[in-house]
PDB file of C-alpha atoms in Angstrom:
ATOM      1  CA  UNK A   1       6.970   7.031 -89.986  1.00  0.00           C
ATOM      2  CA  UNK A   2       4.526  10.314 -90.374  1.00  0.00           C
ATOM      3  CA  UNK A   3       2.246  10.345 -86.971  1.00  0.00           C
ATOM      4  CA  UNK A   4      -1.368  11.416 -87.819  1.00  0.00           C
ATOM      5  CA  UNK A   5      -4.720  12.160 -86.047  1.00  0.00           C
ATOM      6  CA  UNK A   6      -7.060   8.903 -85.781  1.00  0.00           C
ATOM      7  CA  UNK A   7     -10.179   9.995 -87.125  1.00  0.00           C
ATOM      8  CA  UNK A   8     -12.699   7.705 -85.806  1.00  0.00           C
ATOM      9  CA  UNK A   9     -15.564   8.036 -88.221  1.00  0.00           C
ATOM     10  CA  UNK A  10     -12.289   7.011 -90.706  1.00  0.00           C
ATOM     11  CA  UNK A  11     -10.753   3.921 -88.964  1.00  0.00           C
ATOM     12  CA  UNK A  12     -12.916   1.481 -90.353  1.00  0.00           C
ATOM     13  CA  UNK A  13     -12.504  -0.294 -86.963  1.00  0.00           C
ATOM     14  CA  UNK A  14     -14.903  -3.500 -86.452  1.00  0.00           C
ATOM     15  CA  UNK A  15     -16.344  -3.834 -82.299  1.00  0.00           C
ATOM     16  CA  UNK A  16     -15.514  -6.172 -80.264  1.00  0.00           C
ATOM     17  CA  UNK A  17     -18.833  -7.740 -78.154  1.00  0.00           C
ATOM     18  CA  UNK A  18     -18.316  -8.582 -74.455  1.00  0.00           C
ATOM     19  CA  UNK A  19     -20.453  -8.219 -71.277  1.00  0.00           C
ATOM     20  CA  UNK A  20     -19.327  -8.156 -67.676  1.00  0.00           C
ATOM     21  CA  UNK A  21     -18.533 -11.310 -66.144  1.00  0.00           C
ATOM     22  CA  UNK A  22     -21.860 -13.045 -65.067  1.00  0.00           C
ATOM     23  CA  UNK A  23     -20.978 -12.394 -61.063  1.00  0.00           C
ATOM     24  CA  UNK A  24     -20.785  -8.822 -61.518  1.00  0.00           C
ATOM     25  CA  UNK A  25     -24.325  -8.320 -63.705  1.00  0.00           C
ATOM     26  CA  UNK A  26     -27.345  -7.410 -60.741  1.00  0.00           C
ATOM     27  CA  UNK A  27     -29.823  -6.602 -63.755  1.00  0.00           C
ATOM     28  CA  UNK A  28     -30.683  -6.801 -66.986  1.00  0.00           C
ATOM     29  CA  UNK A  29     -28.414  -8.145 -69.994  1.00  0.00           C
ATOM     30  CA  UNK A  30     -25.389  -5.732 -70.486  1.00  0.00           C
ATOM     31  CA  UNK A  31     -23.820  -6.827 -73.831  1.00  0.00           C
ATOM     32  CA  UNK A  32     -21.615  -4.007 -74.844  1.00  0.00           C
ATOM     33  CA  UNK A  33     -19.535  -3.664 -77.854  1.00  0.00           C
ATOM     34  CA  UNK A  34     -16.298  -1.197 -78.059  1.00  0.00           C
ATOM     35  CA  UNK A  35     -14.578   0.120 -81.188  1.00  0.00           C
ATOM     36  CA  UNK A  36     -10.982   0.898 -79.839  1.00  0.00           C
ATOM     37  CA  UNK A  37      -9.977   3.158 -82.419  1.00  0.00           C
ATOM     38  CA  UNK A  38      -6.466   3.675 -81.064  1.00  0.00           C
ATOM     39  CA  UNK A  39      -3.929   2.317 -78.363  1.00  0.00           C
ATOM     40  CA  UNK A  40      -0.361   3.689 -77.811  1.00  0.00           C
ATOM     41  CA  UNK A  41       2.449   1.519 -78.025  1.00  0.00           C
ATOM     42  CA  UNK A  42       2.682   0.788 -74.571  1.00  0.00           C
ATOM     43  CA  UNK A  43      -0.767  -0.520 -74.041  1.00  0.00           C
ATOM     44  CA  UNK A  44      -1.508   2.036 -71.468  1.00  0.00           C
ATOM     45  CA  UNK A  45      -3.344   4.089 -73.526  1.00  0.00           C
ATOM     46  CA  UNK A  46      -6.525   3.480 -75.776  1.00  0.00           C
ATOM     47  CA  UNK A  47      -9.377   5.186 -76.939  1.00  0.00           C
ATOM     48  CA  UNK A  48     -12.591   5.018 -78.789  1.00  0.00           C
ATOM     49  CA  UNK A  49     -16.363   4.184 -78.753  1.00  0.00           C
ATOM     50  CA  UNK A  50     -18.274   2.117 -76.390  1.00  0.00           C
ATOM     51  CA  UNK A  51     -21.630   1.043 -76.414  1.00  0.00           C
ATOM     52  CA  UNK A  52     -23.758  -0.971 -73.780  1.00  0.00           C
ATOM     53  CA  UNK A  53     -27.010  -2.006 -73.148  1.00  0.00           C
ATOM     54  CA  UNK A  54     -29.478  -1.570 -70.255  1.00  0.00           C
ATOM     55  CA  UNK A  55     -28.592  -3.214 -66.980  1.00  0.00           C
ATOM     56  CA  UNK A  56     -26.810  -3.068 -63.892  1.00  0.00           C
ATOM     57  CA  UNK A  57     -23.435  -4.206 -62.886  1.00  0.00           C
ATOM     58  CA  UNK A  58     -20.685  -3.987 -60.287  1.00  0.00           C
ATOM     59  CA  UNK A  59     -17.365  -2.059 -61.615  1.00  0.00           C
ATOM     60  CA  UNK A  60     -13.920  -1.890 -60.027  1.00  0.00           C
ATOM     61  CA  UNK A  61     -11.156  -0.016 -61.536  1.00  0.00           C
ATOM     62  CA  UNK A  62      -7.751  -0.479 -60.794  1.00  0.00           C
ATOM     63  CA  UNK A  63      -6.005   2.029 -58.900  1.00  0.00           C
ATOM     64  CA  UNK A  64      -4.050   3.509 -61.993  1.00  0.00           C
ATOM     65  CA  UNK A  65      -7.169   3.496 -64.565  1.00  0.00           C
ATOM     66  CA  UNK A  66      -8.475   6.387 -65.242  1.00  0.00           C
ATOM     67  CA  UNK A  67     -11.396   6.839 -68.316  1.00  0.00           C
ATOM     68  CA  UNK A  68     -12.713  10.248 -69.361  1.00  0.00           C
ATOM     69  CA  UNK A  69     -16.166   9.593 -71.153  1.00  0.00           C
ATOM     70  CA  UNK A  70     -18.638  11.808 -73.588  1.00  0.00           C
ATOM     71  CA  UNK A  71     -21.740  10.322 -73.471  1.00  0.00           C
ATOM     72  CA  UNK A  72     -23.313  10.646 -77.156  1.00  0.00           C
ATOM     73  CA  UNK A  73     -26.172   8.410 -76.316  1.00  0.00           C
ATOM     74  CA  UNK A  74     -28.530   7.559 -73.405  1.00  0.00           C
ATOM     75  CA  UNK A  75     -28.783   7.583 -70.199  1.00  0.00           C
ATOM     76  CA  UNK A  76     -26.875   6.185 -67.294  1.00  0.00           C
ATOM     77  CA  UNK A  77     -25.880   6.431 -63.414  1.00  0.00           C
ATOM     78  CA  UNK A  78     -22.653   5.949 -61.849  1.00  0.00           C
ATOM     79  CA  UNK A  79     -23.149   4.560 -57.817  1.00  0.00           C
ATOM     80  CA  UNK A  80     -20.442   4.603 -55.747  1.00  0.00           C
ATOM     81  CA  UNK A  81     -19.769   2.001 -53.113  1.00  0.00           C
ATOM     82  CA  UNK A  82     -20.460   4.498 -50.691  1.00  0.00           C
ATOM     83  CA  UNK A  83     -23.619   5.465 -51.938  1.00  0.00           C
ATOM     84  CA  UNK A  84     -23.503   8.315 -53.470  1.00  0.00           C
ATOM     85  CA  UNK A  85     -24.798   7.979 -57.270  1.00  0.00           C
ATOM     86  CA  UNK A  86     -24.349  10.619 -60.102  1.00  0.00           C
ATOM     87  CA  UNK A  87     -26.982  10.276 -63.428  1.00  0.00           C
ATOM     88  CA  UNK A  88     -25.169  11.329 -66.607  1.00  0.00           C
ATOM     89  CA  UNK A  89     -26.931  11.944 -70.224  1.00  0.00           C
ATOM     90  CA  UNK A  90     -25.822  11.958 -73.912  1.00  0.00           C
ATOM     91  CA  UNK A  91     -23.668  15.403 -73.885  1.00  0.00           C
ATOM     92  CA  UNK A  92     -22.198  14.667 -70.814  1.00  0.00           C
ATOM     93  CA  UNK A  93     -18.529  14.449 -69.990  1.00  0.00           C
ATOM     94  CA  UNK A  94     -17.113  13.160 -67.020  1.00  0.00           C
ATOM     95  CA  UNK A  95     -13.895  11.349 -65.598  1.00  0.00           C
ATOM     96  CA  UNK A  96     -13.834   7.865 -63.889  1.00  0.00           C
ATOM     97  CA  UNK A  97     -10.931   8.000 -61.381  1.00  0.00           C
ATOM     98  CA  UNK A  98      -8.728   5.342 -60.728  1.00  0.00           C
ATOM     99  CA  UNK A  99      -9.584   2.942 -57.989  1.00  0.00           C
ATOM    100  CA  UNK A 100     -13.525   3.704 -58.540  1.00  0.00           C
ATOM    101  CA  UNK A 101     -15.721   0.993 -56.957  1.00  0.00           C
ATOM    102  CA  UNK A 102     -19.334   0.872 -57.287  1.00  0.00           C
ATOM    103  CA  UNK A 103     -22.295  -0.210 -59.647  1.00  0.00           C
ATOM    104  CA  UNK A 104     -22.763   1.251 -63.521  1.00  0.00           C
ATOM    105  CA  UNK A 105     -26.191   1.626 -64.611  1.00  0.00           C
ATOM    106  CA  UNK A 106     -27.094   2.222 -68.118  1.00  0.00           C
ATOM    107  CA  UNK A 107     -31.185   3.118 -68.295  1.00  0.00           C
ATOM    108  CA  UNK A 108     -31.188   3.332 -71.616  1.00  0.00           C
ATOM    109  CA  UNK A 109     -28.839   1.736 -74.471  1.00  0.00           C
ATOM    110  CA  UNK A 110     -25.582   3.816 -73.791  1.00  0.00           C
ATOM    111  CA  UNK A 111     -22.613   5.373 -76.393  1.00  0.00           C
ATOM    112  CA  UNK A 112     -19.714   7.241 -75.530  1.00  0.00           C
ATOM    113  CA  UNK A 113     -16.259   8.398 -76.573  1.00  0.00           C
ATOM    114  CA  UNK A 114     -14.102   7.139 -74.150  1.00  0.00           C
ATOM    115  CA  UNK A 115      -9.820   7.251 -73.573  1.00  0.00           C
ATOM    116  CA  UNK A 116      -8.250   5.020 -70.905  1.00  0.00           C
ATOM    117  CA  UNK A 117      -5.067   5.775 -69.672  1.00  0.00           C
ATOM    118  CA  UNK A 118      -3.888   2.711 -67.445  1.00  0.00           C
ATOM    119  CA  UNK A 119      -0.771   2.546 -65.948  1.00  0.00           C
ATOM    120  CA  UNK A 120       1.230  -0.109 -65.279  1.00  0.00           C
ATOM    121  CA  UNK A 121       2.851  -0.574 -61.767  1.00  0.00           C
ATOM    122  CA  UNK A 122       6.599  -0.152 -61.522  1.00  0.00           C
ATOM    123  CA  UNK A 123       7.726  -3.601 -60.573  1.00  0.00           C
ATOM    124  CA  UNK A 124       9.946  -3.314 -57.389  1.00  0.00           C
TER     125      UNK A 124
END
């Protein structure tokens, strides 16, 4: 088997549509849609374009997710749980560290290239 670049504009990849569970949403009416263009063979690693809609709700990633974004579209503002918040716009890049807790606000409708490396626990 020949490995190759994905080319995302190439994949012909359809989106999946989801939205935060109902608990989590404080405003608005998040639908999102994501067009995973690629995941290892593993599962631990994936990558490719997510879109979401304004609104407000409560993220927690696990302690061994970690998601490097480009914003290509919009507007949007990462909170912290302790308070400290950090606005990001299309042409932005920025890493989510594992174990983040806090509230993600998109102000606008939101795109981005995103890649998620998650690693599984070692099982003792």
């Amino acid at each position: 088997m020949t490995l190759r670049p994905i080319v995302f504009a190439q994949s012909g990849v359809q989106p999946d549509a989801f939205a935060p569970a109902p608990e989590r949403i404080l405003r608005g009416n998040p639908q999102q849609l994501a067009w995973n263009h690629y995941s290892d063979g593993t599962g631990q690693f994936s990558a490719g374009i997510w879109q979401g809609e304004p609104g407000a709700w409560r993220v927690r990633y696990d302690p061994h997710e970690e998601e490097f974004c480009v914003l290509l579209e919009g507007r949007m503002t990462l909170t912290a749980d302790d308070g400290a918040a950090q606005t990001f716009q299309a042409g932005d890049a920025f890493v989510v560290p594992g174990g983040f807790s806090g509230i993600w606000e998109n102000h606008t409708r939101v795109r981005k290239h995103y890649a998620i490396m998650a690693l599984q626990k070692n099982k003792t």
